[in-house]
Amino acid sequence: MSNDDQDAIIIGSGHNSLVCALYLLRAGWSVRVLECASTPGGAVKTQELTEPGFKHDWAAMNVSNFKNSAFYADFGSALERQGAEFVTAENCFASVYDDGTWFGVGTDTAANVSRIAAFSERDAKTWQSLTDSFASRAAIIGGLMSSPMKWTALSGLGFKALRQQGLDGTFDLIRFMLSSPRDWLGRTFESEKIRAALAPWGMHVDYAPDVASGAIFPYLEAFGDQAGGLSLGKGGADTIIRAMVAEIEAQGGSVECDTEVTRIFHENGKAQAVETADGRRISANKAIIANVAPKALARLTDTTGNADYDSGLDTFRHAPGTVMIHLALSDLPDWRAGSELRNYAYVTIAPTLDAMALAYQQPLAGLLPTEPMIVVGQPTAIDPSRAPAGKHTLWLQVRMVPGEIKGDGAGQINATDWDTALAPFAERVLDIVERHAPGLRDRILGMRCVSPRDLEADNPNLVGGDQVCGSHHLSQNAIFRPVLGYSDGTTPIEGLYHTGAAVWPGASTGAGPGTLLGRMLT
């Protein structure tokens, strides 16, 4: 084997790549990860984006799914030896409403129930009932979302559901898993405010209130956070990336940054090597694994020889984009609804399901949203190490915005390019936050605004600023993700595999695609 020969070449260093690499290394493979950016991690990275000493998570902030993942159960001890550290938010997420009230979910079930009872006694009883049944139902749902889309795995989960839930309970579970957030929340809670507090967790993964099969995400986030808290990386989300890279290197693998792969060589239906922008050809004896967006895989291969698969890659649909606003602050926001909100990891501004639905539909039509959904992350409320003593960072995520602007829903911003539209749109976002936290602007020490164009330039997988690498709607999920027949990461080319958020089970820091592929290959 020459110095440039490896058992596996992995294109891209997102967390799914690093997860897969560790499984391969554990099986005795030689592995090289090639990354076009100057730092590893894809969308999971932490940088001083505003002022010295203020650490900001570039995109992903919540690493609960990573900490609770099957991968972490396998490798957590090794990563902790390499410096991975976490902090747990007991006050997980909250929503504020236009009338000055709020609702939040934390790890104290009695406190959650008491807050709900202030809105609806019936909903308080419902919450307690859902709490009591959460462990058994979540085991089945989580089992589905962490299993390969194969009949053997699915039939086993079906029998488990029948044993635990009975026939009626199983059909109720199926109905729930097919429901939109609005459908399930409307059947379950009578308070519009409780519904509005949970629904945003569907928007995080491209499930607006009226999109089928999105109900599971508000459910899992709310009751999962209540059961175990919400995990952040100590010092930044990139603690998981730094630890995985260190462990890869300790096991004899390598992660090479500033190395763009421009071509995948394949002949007679078998993957052979990759070519880099500097002209190197690196051979792979067992596997080439591409953690790229589907259209990028099509470009790298030119053609796989399978017309249906190539067409599937070409027509893969991306979700709307995202705007990030990173703030360095002299103090946390003073929330009009109550000082308790300063203790929450997330505060969401999306007061009704109808407002969320419009904030999703307008970007689908190419319009800047009139009242965007704004997720306000307060990481330094949980982890003070991310900022100088007494100071804070704020992580503002605007879900959703158009990747390509055709107009403005409010009729106020004339620009149709993000270079020009970003500043006035950021002012709209800050105006909305100021309505709920007066005086915020007076506390800003530094600001960095990031457009969908910036996100894609930094990471080509975030096409149009789509942070989940493709719509997760039913027609492009499960057995259809990314193409029917290839949800396990295989491709029509022998020895070429696909991983990352574009592959089942999709986007999450839980790293399901990398885990499933790494286990399958070894």
Coordinates of C-alpha atoms in Angstrom, one line a residue:
M1 CA 0.0 0.0 0.0
S2 CA 1.5 3.4 -1.0
N3 CA 1.4 6.4 1.3
D4 CA -1.6 7.7 -0.6
D5 CA -3.5 4.4 -0.4
Q6 CA -6.1 3.9 2.3
D7 CA -8.7 1.4 3.1
A8 CA -11.3 4.2 3.3
I9 CA -11.3 7.8 2.1
I10 CA -14.0 9.9 3.6
I11 CA -15.0 13.2 1.8
G12 CA -16.0 15.9 4.3
S13 CA -15.4 16.1 8.0
G14 CA -18.9 16.7 9.3
H15 CA -19.7 14.8 12.5
N16 CA -21.2 11.9 10.6
S17 CA -17.9 11.5 8.8
L18 CA -15.9 11.4 12.0
V19 CA -18.4 9.0 13.6
C20 CA -18.1 6.6 10.6
A21 CA -14.3 6.9 10.7
L22 CA -14.1 5.8 14.3
Y23 CA -16.1 2.7 13.6
L24 CA -13.9 1.8 10.7
L25 CA -10.7 2.5 12.7
R26 CA -12.0 0.3 15.5
A27 CA -12.4 -2.5 12.9
G28 CA -8.8 -2.1 11.8
W29 CA -9.2 -0.1 8.7
S30 CA -6.9 2.7 7.6
V31 CA -8.9 5.9 7.2
R32 CA -8.2 9.4 5.8
V33 CA -10.8 12.2 6.1
L34 CA -10.5 15.0 3.5
E35 CA -12.0 18.3 4.3
C36 CA -12.2 21.4 1.9
A37 CA -12.6 23.9 4.7
S38 CA -9.8 25.0 7.0
T39 CA -11.4 23.5 10.1
P40 CA -13.2 20.2 10.6
G41 CA -16.8 19.7 11.8
G42 CA -19.0 21.1 9.0
A43 CA -21.9 23.0 10.6
V44 CA -20.7 22.0 14.1
K45 CA -17.9 24.4 15.0
T46 CA -17.3 27.2 17.5
Q47 CA -15.5 30.4 16.7
E48 CA -14.8 33.9 18.0
L49 CA -17.1 35.6 15.5
T50 CA -17.6 39.0 17.2
E51 CA -15.1 40.0 19.9
P52 CA -12.1 38.2 21.4
G53 CA -13.0 35.8 24.1
F54 CA -16.6 35.4 22.9
K55 CA -17.2 31.8 21.6
H56 CA -20.1 31.4 19.2
D57 CA -21.5 28.1 17.8
W58 CA -21.6 28.8 14.0
A59 CA -24.7 26.7 13.3
A60 CA -25.5 23.7 15.6
M61 CA -25.7 24.5 19.3
N62 CA -27.8 21.7 20.9
V63 CA -25.8 18.4 21.2
S64 CA -28.3 16.4 23.2
N65 CA -28.8 13.9 20.4
F66 CA -25.1 13.3 20.2
K67 CA -24.7 12.8 24.0
N68 CA -27.7 10.4 24.0
S69 CA -26.8 8.6 20.8
A70 CA -25.9 5.0 20.1
F71 CA -22.5 6.2 18.9
Y72 CA -21.8 7.9 22.2
A73 CA -22.7 4.8 24.0
D74 CA -20.0 3.0 22.0
F75 CA -17.3 5.8 22.0
G76 CA -18.2 8.2 24.8
S77 CA -15.5 7.1 27.2
A78 CA -12.8 7.5 24.6
L79 CA -14.1 11.0 23.6
E80 CA -14.2 12.1 27.2
R81 CA -10.5 11.0 27.5
Q82 CA -9.9 13.3 24.5
G83 CA -11.5 16.2 26.3
A84 CA -15.2 16.1 25.3
E85 CA -17.2 17.9 27.9
F86 CA -20.9 18.8 28.3
V87 CA -23.1 21.0 30.4
T88 CA -26.7 20.2 31.1
A89 CA -29.4 22.8 30.9
E90 CA -32.2 22.1 33.4
N91 CA -34.2 25.0 32.0
C92 CA -34.3 23.8 28.4
F93 CA -36.6 25.9 26.2
A94 CA -39.3 28.5 26.5
S95 CA -41.6 30.6 24.3
V96 CA -42.8 34.1 24.7
Y97 CA -46.1 35.5 23.6
D98 CA -47.3 38.9 22.5
D99 CA -49.4 39.5 25.6
G100 CA -46.2 39.3 27.8
T101 CA -46.7 35.7 29.1
W102 CA -44.4 32.7 28.6
F103 CA -44.2 29.0 28.9
G104 CA -41.1 26.9 29.4
V105 CA -40.0 23.3 29.7
G106 CA -37.4 22.1 32.2
T107 CA -36.4 19.0 34.0
D108 CA -38.8 19.6 36.9
T109 CA -42.0 17.8 35.8
A110 CA -44.1 19.3 38.7
A111 CA -43.0 22.8 37.7
N112 CA -43.9 22.1 34.1
V113 CA -47.3 20.8 35.0
S114 CA -47.9 23.8 37.3
R115 CA -47.1 26.2 34.5
I116 CA -49.4 24.4 32.1
A117 CA -52.2 24.4 34.7
A118 CA -52.1 28.2 34.6
F119 CA -53.2 27.9 30.9
S120 CA -55.4 24.8 31.1
E121 CA -56.1 22.3 33.9
R122 CA -57.0 19.7 31.2
D123 CA -53.7 20.2 29.5
A124 CA -51.8 19.8 32.8
K125 CA -53.4 16.3 33.2
T126 CA -52.6 15.5 29.6
W127 CA -49.0 16.5 30.1
Q128 CA -48.7 14.2 33.1
S129 CA -50.2 11.3 31.2
L130 CA -47.8 11.9 28.3
T131 CA -44.9 12.0 30.8
D132 CA -46.0 8.7 32.3
S133 CA -46.0 7.0 28.8
F134 CA -43.0 8.7 27.4
A135 CA -40.3 6.0 28.1
S136 CA -42.1 3.2 26.3
R137 CA -43.3 5.2 23.4
A138 CA -40.0 6.9 22.9
A139 CA -38.2 3.6 22.8
I140 CA -40.2 2.5 19.8
I141 CA -40.0 5.9 18.0
G142 CA -36.3 6.2 18.8
G143 CA -35.7 2.6 17.7
L144 CA -37.3 3.4 14.4
M145 CA -35.2 6.5 13.8
S146 CA -32.0 4.7 14.7
S147 CA -32.6 1.6 12.6
P148 CA -31.8 0.9 9.0
M149 CA -34.8 1.0 6.6
K150 CA -34.9 -2.7 6.2
W151 CA -37.9 -5.0 6.7
T152 CA -36.1 -7.1 9.3
A153 CA -35.5 -4.1 11.6
L154 CA -39.0 -2.6 10.9
S155 CA -40.8 -5.9 11.5
G156 CA -39.0 -6.3 14.8
L157 CA -40.0 -2.8 15.9
G158 CA -43.6 -3.6 14.9
F159 CA -43.8 -6.7 17.0
K160 CA -42.3 -4.7 19.9
A161 CA -44.9 -2.1 19.6
L162 CA -47.7 -4.7 19.5
R163 CA -46.4 -6.4 22.6
Q164 CA -46.0 -3.1 24.5
Q165 CA -48.9 -1.0 23.2
G166 CA -51.5 -3.6 22.0
L167 CA -53.3 -3.3 18.7
D168 CA -55.2 -0.1 19.4
G169 CA -52.1 1.5 21.0
T170 CA -50.0 0.5 18.0
F171 CA -52.4 2.1 15.5
D172 CA -52.6 5.2 17.7
L173 CA -48.8 5.4 17.6
I174 CA -48.8 5.0 13.8
R175 CA -51.4 7.8 13.5
F176 CA -49.3 10.0 15.8
M177 CA -46.1 9.4 13.7
L178 CA -47.9 10.3 10.5
S179 CA -49.5 13.5 12.0
S180 CA -48.5 17.1 11.4
P181 CA -47.5 19.1 14.4
R182 CA -50.8 21.1 14.2
D183 CA -52.9 17.9 13.9
W184 CA -51.3 16.2 16.9
L185 CA -51.0 19.4 19.1
G186 CA -54.6 20.3 18.3
R187 CA -55.9 16.9 19.3
T188 CA -53.8 16.8 22.4
F189 CA -53.7 20.3 24.0
E190 CA -56.5 22.9 24.2
S191 CA -54.2 25.9 25.0
E192 CA -52.9 27.7 21.9
K193 CA -49.8 28.7 23.9
I194 CA -48.8 25.2 24.8
R195 CA -49.2 24.2 21.1
A196 CA -47.1 27.2 20.1
A197 CA -44.3 26.4 22.6
L198 CA -43.8 22.9 21.2
A199 CA -44.4 23.4 17.5
P200 CA -41.1 25.2 16.8
W201 CA -39.1 22.0 17.3
G202 CA -40.7 20.7 14.0
M203 CA -39.5 23.8 12.2
H204 CA -35.9 23.0 13.3
V205 CA -36.0 20.0 10.9
D206 CA -38.2 21.5 8.1
Y207 CA -41.6 20.5 9.6
A208 CA -43.9 23.5 9.5
P209 CA -47.1 23.1 11.5
D210 CA -49.0 21.6 8.7
V211 CA -46.5 19.1 7.3
A212 CA -47.3 15.4 7.8
S213 CA -45.1 13.3 10.1
G214 CA -43.7 16.3 11.9
A215 CA -45.4 15.7 15.2
I216 CA -42.7 13.4 16.6
F217 CA -40.2 16.2 16.9
P218 CA -42.0 18.5 19.3
Y219 CA -43.0 15.4 21.3
L220 CA -39.4 14.0 21.5
E221 CA -37.8 17.3 22.3
A222 CA -40.3 18.4 25.0
F223 CA -40.5 15.1 26.9
G224 CA -36.9 14.1 26.2
D225 CA -35.6 17.4 27.6
Q226 CA -37.9 17.0 30.6
A227 CA -36.5 13.6 31.2
G228 CA -32.8 14.4 30.9
G229 CA -32.2 18.0 30.3
L230 CA -30.7 19.7 27.2
S231 CA -27.0 19.2 26.5
L232 CA -24.5 21.8 25.3
G233 CA -20.8 21.4 24.6
K234 CA -18.7 23.0 27.3
G235 CA -16.9 25.9 25.7
G236 CA -18.7 25.3 22.5
A237 CA -20.4 22.6 20.4
D238 CA -17.1 21.8 18.7
T239 CA -15.9 20.0 21.8
I240 CA -17.4 16.9 20.2
I241 CA -15.5 17.6 16.9
R242 CA -12.1 18.2 18.6
A243 CA -12.5 15.0 20.7
M244 CA -13.4 12.9 17.6
V245 CA -10.5 14.3 15.6
A246 CA -8.1 13.6 18.4
E247 CA -9.4 10.0 18.8
I248 CA -9.2 9.4 15.0
E249 CA -5.5 10.5 15.1
A250 CA -4.8 8.5 18.2
Q251 CA -6.1 5.4 16.4
G252 CA -3.9 6.0 13.4
G253 CA -6.3 7.9 11.1
S254 CA -6.0 11.4 9.8
V255 CA -8.2 14.4 9.1
E256 CA -6.7 16.6 6.4
C257 CA -8.2 20.1 6.0
D258 CA -7.9 22.6 3.1
T259 CA -8.1 19.6 0.8
E260 CA -10.9 19.7 -1.8
V261 CA -12.0 16.5 -3.5
T262 CA -12.9 17.3 -7.1
R263 CA -13.5 13.9 -8.6
I264 CA -14.4 10.3 -7.7
F265 CA -12.8 7.8 -10.0
H266 CA -14.8 4.7 -10.8
E267 CA -14.5 2.1 -13.5
N268 CA -16.6 -0.9 -14.4
G269 CA -19.1 -0.1 -11.6
K270 CA -16.4 0.0 -8.9
A271 CA -15.0 3.0 -6.9
Q272 CA -11.3 3.3 -7.1
A273 CA -9.8 6.7 -6.0
V274 CA -10.4 10.4 -5.5
E275 CA -8.7 13.3 -7.0
T276 CA -8.0 16.5 -5.0
A277 CA -7.8 20.1 -6.3
D278 CA -4.0 20.0 -6.0
G279 CA -3.9 17.1 -8.4
R280 CA -3.3 14.2 -6.1
R281 CA -4.9 10.8 -6.7
I282 CA -5.6 8.9 -3.5
S283 CA -6.7 5.3 -3.8
A284 CA -9.2 3.5 -1.6
N285 CA -8.9 -0.2 -1.2
K286 CA -12.3 -0.8 0.5
A287 CA -14.5 2.3 0.5
I288 CA -15.0 5.9 -0.6
I289 CA -17.5 7.6 1.6
A290 CA -18.9 10.9 0.6
N291 CA -20.5 13.2 3.2
V292 CA -21.9 15.6 0.6
A293 CA -25.2 17.0 -0.7
P294 CA -26.8 14.8 -3.3
K295 CA -26.1 17.1 -6.2
A296 CA -22.4 17.3 -5.2
L297 CA -22.2 13.5 -5.3
A298 CA -23.6 13.6 -8.8
R299 CA -20.9 16.1 -9.8
L300 CA -18.1 14.1 -8.2
T301 CA -19.1 10.9 -10.0
D302 CA -20.3 12.4 -13.3
T303 CA -22.6 9.4 -13.6
T304 CA -23.2 6.3 -11.5
G305 CA -24.5 4.4 -14.5
N306 CA -27.9 4.1 -12.8
A307 CA -30.3 6.6 -14.5
D308 CA -33.0 6.4 -11.7
Y309 CA -30.4 7.0 -9.0
D310 CA -28.7 9.9 -10.9
S311 CA -32.1 11.4 -11.5
G312 CA -32.9 11.1 -7.7
L313 CA -29.7 13.0 -6.8
D314 CA -30.5 15.7 -9.4
T315 CA -34.1 16.3 -8.1
F316 CA -33.3 16.1 -4.4
R317 CA -35.1 19.0 -2.7
H318 CA -33.5 21.3 -0.1
A319 CA -35.3 23.0 2.7
P320 CA -35.5 26.8 3.1
G321 CA -32.5 28.6 4.4
T322 CA -31.4 30.1 7.7
V323 CA -30.0 33.4 8.9
M324 CA -27.7 33.3 11.9
I325 CA -27.1 36.4 14.1
H326 CA -24.3 36.1 16.6
L327 CA -24.1 38.7 19.4
A328 CA -21.6 39.5 22.1
L329 CA -23.5 41.1 25.0
S330 CA -22.7 43.0 28.1
D331 CA -25.6 41.2 29.8
L332 CA -28.3 38.7 28.9
P333 CA -31.6 40.1 27.6
D334 CA -34.2 41.4 30.1
W335 CA -37.2 39.5 28.9
R336 CA -40.5 41.4 29.3
A337 CA -42.3 38.2 30.2
G338 CA -40.2 37.5 33.2
S339 CA -36.6 37.3 34.6
E340 CA -36.8 33.5 34.8
L341 CA -36.3 33.4 31.0
R342 CA -32.7 34.5 31.5
N343 CA -32.0 31.0 32.8
Y344 CA -33.3 29.1 29.7
A345 CA -31.0 27.7 27.0
Y346 CA -33.5 28.7 24.3
V347 CA -36.2 31.3 24.1
T348 CA -38.3 31.1 20.9
I349 CA -40.3 34.0 19.4
A350 CA -43.1 32.3 17.4
P351 CA -46.3 33.2 19.2
T352 CA -48.8 31.1 17.2
L353 CA -49.0 28.1 14.9
D354 CA -50.4 30.4 12.2
A355 CA -47.4 32.7 12.5
M356 CA -45.1 29.8 12.1
A357 CA -47.0 28.5 9.1
L358 CA -46.7 31.9 7.4
A359 CA -43.0 32.2 8.3
Y360 CA -42.5 28.9 6.5
Q361 CA -44.8 29.5 3.4
Q362 CA -43.3 32.9 2.6
P363 CA -39.7 31.6 2.2
L364 CA -41.1 28.7 0.1
A365 CA -42.4 31.5 -2.2
G366 CA -39.0 33.2 -2.2
L367 CA -40.2 36.0 0.2
L368 CA -38.4 37.3 3.3
P369 CA -40.8 36.5 6.1
T370 CA -42.8 39.3 7.6
E371 CA -42.5 37.9 11.2
P372 CA -39.8 35.2 11.1
M373 CA -39.6 32.5 13.7
I374 CA -36.6 33.4 15.9
V375 CA -34.8 31.0 18.2
V376 CA -32.8 32.9 20.8
G377 CA -30.0 30.7 22.2
Q378 CA -28.6 31.8 25.5
P379 CA -25.6 29.4 25.9
T380 CA -23.7 31.5 28.4
A381 CA -26.7 31.2 30.8
I382 CA -25.8 27.5 30.9
D383 CA -22.1 27.7 30.2
P384 CA -20.4 30.9 31.3
S385 CA -17.0 29.7 29.9
R386 CA -18.0 30.9 26.4
A387 CA -17.6 34.5 27.2
P388 CA -15.4 36.8 29.5
A389 CA -16.5 37.0 33.1
G390 CA -19.9 38.7 33.4
K391 CA -20.4 38.9 29.6
H392 CA -22.6 36.8 27.3
T393 CA -23.2 35.5 23.8
L394 CA -26.5 35.3 22.1
W395 CA -27.2 32.8 19.3
L396 CA -30.1 34.0 17.0
Q397 CA -31.3 31.5 14.5
V398 CA -34.0 32.6 12.0
R399 CA -36.0 29.7 10.6
M400 CA -36.9 29.9 7.7
V401 CA -35.7 32.3 5.0
P402 CA -35.4 31.9 1.2
G403 CA -32.1 30.9 -0.2
E404 CA -32.9 33.0 -3.3
I405 CA -34.9 36.2 -2.6
K406 CA -37.8 37.1 -4.9
G407 CA -39.3 39.8 -2.6
D408 CA -40.2 40.8 0.9
G409 CA -43.4 39.6 2.6
A410 CA -43.6 43.0 4.4
G411 CA -43.0 45.0 1.3
Q412 CA -40.2 47.0 3.0
I413 CA -36.9 45.5 1.8
N414 CA -36.3 46.0 -2.0
A415 CA -33.0 44.0 -2.2
T416 CA -33.2 40.6 -3.8
D417 CA -29.6 39.6 -3.0
W418 CA -28.4 38.6 0.4
D419 CA -25.3 40.8 0.3
T420 CA -27.7 43.8 0.4
A421 CA -30.7 42.3 2.1
L422 CA -28.9 40.8 5.1
A423 CA -28.5 44.1 7.1
P424 CA -32.1 45.4 6.9
F425 CA -33.4 41.9 7.5
A426 CA -31.2 41.6 10.6
E427 CA -32.7 44.9 11.8
R428 CA -36.2 43.4 11.4
V429 CA -35.1 40.4 13.5
L430 CA -33.6 42.6 16.3
D431 CA -36.7 44.8 16.3
I432 CA -38.8 41.7 17.0
V433 CA -36.5 40.5 19.8
E434 CA -36.5 44.0 21.3
R435 CA -40.3 43.9 21.5
H436 CA -39.9 41.0 23.9
A437 CA -36.6 42.1 25.5
P438 CA -36.4 45.9 25.5
G439 CA -33.0 47.4 25.5
L440 CA -31.2 44.5 23.8
R441 CA -29.4 46.8 21.3
D442 CA -27.9 48.8 24.2
R443 CA -26.1 45.6 25.4
I444 CA -24.6 44.6 22.1
L445 CA -20.8 44.7 22.1
G446 CA -20.3 42.9 18.8
M447 CA -22.4 41.4 16.0
R448 CA -21.9 39.0 13.1
C449 CA -24.7 38.3 10.7
V450 CA -24.6 35.2 8.5
S451 CA -26.8 34.8 5.4
P452 CA -27.8 31.6 3.6
R453 CA -25.1 32.4 1.0
D454 CA -22.5 32.7 3.8
L455 CA -23.5 29.3 5.2
E456 CA -23.2 27.6 1.8
A457 CA -19.9 29.3 1.1
D458 CA -18.6 27.9 4.4
N459 CA -20.1 24.5 3.9
P460 CA -21.3 23.4 0.4
N461 CA -23.6 20.9 2.0
L462 CA -25.8 23.7 3.3
V463 CA -27.3 24.5 -0.1
G464 CA -29.1 27.8 0.0
G465 CA -28.5 27.9 3.7
D466 CA -30.5 24.7 4.3
Q467 CA -29.0 23.5 7.6
V468 CA -30.7 20.1 7.5
C469 CA -29.3 19.1 4.0
G470 CA -32.6 18.5 2.4
S471 CA -36.3 18.4 3.1
H472 CA -37.4 15.7 5.5
H473 CA -41.0 15.5 4.2
L474 CA -42.4 12.0 3.7
S475 CA -41.7 11.9 0.0
Q476 CA -38.0 12.4 0.8
N477 CA -37.5 10.6 4.0
A478 CA -37.2 7.0 5.4
I479 CA -36.9 4.6 2.4
F480 CA -36.8 7.6 0.0
R481 CA -33.8 9.3 1.6
P482 CA -31.9 10.2 -0.5
V483 CA -33.2 7.9 -3.2
L484 CA -35.5 4.9 -3.1
G485 CA -33.4 1.7 -2.5
Y486 CA -30.3 3.6 -1.2
S487 CA -31.3 4.8 2.3
D488 CA -28.5 2.6 3.8
G489 CA -25.8 4.8 2.3
T490 CA -25.0 2.4 -0.6
T491 CA -24.8 3.7 -4.2
P492 CA -25.0 2.0 -7.6
I493 CA -21.2 2.1 -7.6
E494 CA -19.5 -0.8 -5.6
G495 CA -17.4 0.6 -2.8
L496 CA -18.9 4.1 -3.0
Y497 CA -21.1 5.1 0.0
H498 CA -23.1 8.2 0.9
T499 CA -23.5 9.6 4.4
G500 CA -24.5 12.7 6.2
A501 CA -27.8 14.4 6.8
A502 CA -29.0 13.7 3.2
V503 CA -29.1 10.0 4.1
W504 CA -31.6 8.3 6.5
P505 CA -32.2 9.0 9.4
G506 CA -31.4 12.6 8.3
A507 CA -30.3 15.7 10.1
S508 CA -29.4 15.6 13.8
T509 CA -26.3 15.8 15.9
G510 CA -27.2 12.2 16.9
A511 CA -25.1 11.1 13.9
G512 CA -27.5 8.3 12.8
P513 CA -26.2 8.1 9.2
G514 CA -22.6 7.8 10.2
T515 CA -23.4 5.3 12.9
L516 CA -25.5 3.1 10.6
L517 CA -23.0 3.1 7.8
G518 CA -20.0 2.5 10.1
R519 CA -21.7 -0.5 11.7
M520 CA -22.8 -1.8 8.3
L521 CA -19.3 -1.7 6.8
T522 CA -17.7 -3.4 9.8

